Amino acid sequence: MLKKLILSFLLLICNFVYSQYKVSGKILDENSNPIEDCHIHIANKNVSSNSLGEYVVKNLSKGKIKIFISSLGFKSIEETIILNANLVYNVKMTSKVNSLQEVFITKKKNTENNSILEQKIKTETIEKYSNQTLGDALKEVAGVTILRTGSNIVKPVINGLHSSRVPVISNNVRLEDQQWGAEHAPNFDINAAGKITIIKGASGLQYGGDAVGGLVIIEPLIVKKDTLFGKTIANVSTNGRGGTLSSSIHKGNFCDWSWNALGTFKYYGDRNAANYVLSNSGNRELNFSGDVKFTGKKYDASVFYSLYNAKIGILSASHTGSTNDLYNSINNQIPSVINDFTYNLNSPKQDVKHHLAKFNFNYLFNENASLSFQYSYQLNKRLEFDVRRKNFTDLAALDLELITHTVKVDYKLEAHDWNFKTGLNAEKQDNTASLLTGIRPLIPDYIRNDFGLYGILNYNISESLTFDTGIRYDFSDIEASKFYLKTRWTERGYDKEFSNFIIGENESGNQWFTKPKFTFHNVSASIGIHKQLDQDWNWYINGSLATRNPNPSEFFSDGLHHSTGQIELGDLGLKKEQSYKLSTTVQKKWSHFSVEINPYINSIHNYMFLKPFGFETTIRGAFPVWEYEQTNALLSGMDFHTVWDFSKNWKHQFSFASVTGIDNTNDEPLIAMPPLNFSNKIQFSKKEWNGLQLELKNEVVLQQTQFPNNNFLTKIIQNNELVDVLVDISSPPKAYQLLDFYSEMKFKTFRNGYATLAFSVQNILNTNYRDYLNSQRYFVDELGRNFQIQLKINY
């Protein structure tokens, strides 16, 4: 028996060794002229065609192999064949009409919308922000600013709007991670992004109808070739005395299978402002994501999983002990806590884990019609720790678990001059607030059910004019289980309007137990055109209607929010928010200069916002109180961007963004609108010098002059007496400008691998400043100077 096994094994080896074949042939254009330097990728081998268009690939194994052929200016060819003998494979390649048309088609297929000029952030730019956040990277786009809670919690602001008005779509899954307000950043590792697209408007109807501000669409790196490669990025920073290590590996189509894997580790201690330590501002992350995909002739199927695991310190100075301390922090801008540097993460802090699992199946009926099915599961576990005493030190003050199930079905049909996409989604969300914290939860238990149906049509009226339109219907209901203090219930007038929500009361008789339930029927729509005036001019115009329901934070918040150091009060009487936005973009490209101008106007009915109105003293200390209100608002502004290649090696970029928000109901400015800002960036590159790049960026943020007066009186102790003082919670900080430097060089390592070494400095002048859009600007300054070294190895 053993001899037979050995003989069979030897025969198998011989068969493998001697079953080697070759593929050869000619690559020609439509006129039968040879194409030189054409790239031919067969199995795991790469060759190029010679001056006669000829090529040969040897030592190929028997069986199914993939052939991929590409050349600049021609449409790529990809085919799977069965190889059981030497093969002559001749090809005639078809020319692309022109490069501009190719870009147009790609964008159309990705977004189903041509009437908005989408802004894209490529992999190279994303890698620069490997040790930072998604929000920091999005600042590269004109019209996108960031909303901060301290130095680690960062989220994008598009044309003055943020949070649940700007959904984040990661790998075709809408992130559901309790990022309702300013204090919860998207639970996403920036290193997992291959490309990021920003849509400034509500036109991505396949993702939802509530994108009042816009959409952030994150796509992973897609590898079509049969190849194995990876990269590792290491960062070290002086501010925070820590760094980031991220490593990924990708395997392209091999026998119809492909897979990707990524891991990121981040470790930072306290950050520094220009003049002092920002105590308890460190953070940790340990993230993973991976997927496996099978591709058949008419279908593909994939599974994906990611874990975002972060611990984030909350600034100690944002939690004060008394009304006097809080008043001094806000009015005198003196931090109440400044300790020595440490890596320790003390309370207050956040501990966040976000799991995402996805299954996706795509079926191709023919070249023009396809069907997609997707199921996703998300589990977000959020713990927030407050400064507590005795046995409660390690017990979370807020313990939320959010589970989301989502099913999506999409059908796509393409024809010569038009394409149509329709689909539906169903979602069930269950939030559980643990009662073991010993504190009445800020956000209660609730169950939410959503159902949506949409249709999008694109029509090419002519070669230079495209029309698109879409409509979406959404049904949503939400039911919560919540205890309200009877005093708060009466104070807010709920006893008159919502007495039917009362189910019972607690044992001590000082709280109502309630079951608030709301149902919504919403319609959203968009319509627009894209006109190519000539080869250099493009004009986009789009009108959209978006409808957004109050989120759980806006409805039900009732107590101390530990990550912001403020008491927040929701409002059960809030109505759904409706946005009517009109935007247009004019784009002009010359050989060495391009310009984009994007004015817009957005009328929002029942606009929801947080408004400060006083202090409240608790057993934990004194905290500012903010409550949700509604008004009719009008936002208008303009984004402006230019790129000037004024020589072979030098480039200049300029960005400008302005937004004005008006509270039409009260005839005053809206709170927390981004101030006027612009940036200049000058770049020098010399490919011959190991790909040298030098970049100097100047960012200017002017003082916000349009803001509501929400100052209020409170009492503090002075000379052993209670006196009335005015709390200046409204005045924006002064204007500031920052100077940043970035440089990099590339070096050959081994075979086809290379390494990139980068050195950068943020806030070169160590400017002392505060940002109007940072909720902790009342307590401390922003980050000071930061030196950073980054090493990226591709292999």
XYZ file of C-alpha atoms in Angstrom, residues 39 67 130 177 236 287 350 385 556 673 685:
11
model
C 1.058 44.722 -20.408
C -5.434 36.473 -18.860
C -2.549 56.791 8.586
C -22.450 53.353 15.722
C 5.949 58.047 15.143
C -8.363 47.238 14.685
C -14.630 56.069 26.287
C -16.542 56.196 32.339
C -34.414 61.088 24.412
C -21.450 77.283 11.697
C 8.227 67.159 -6.836
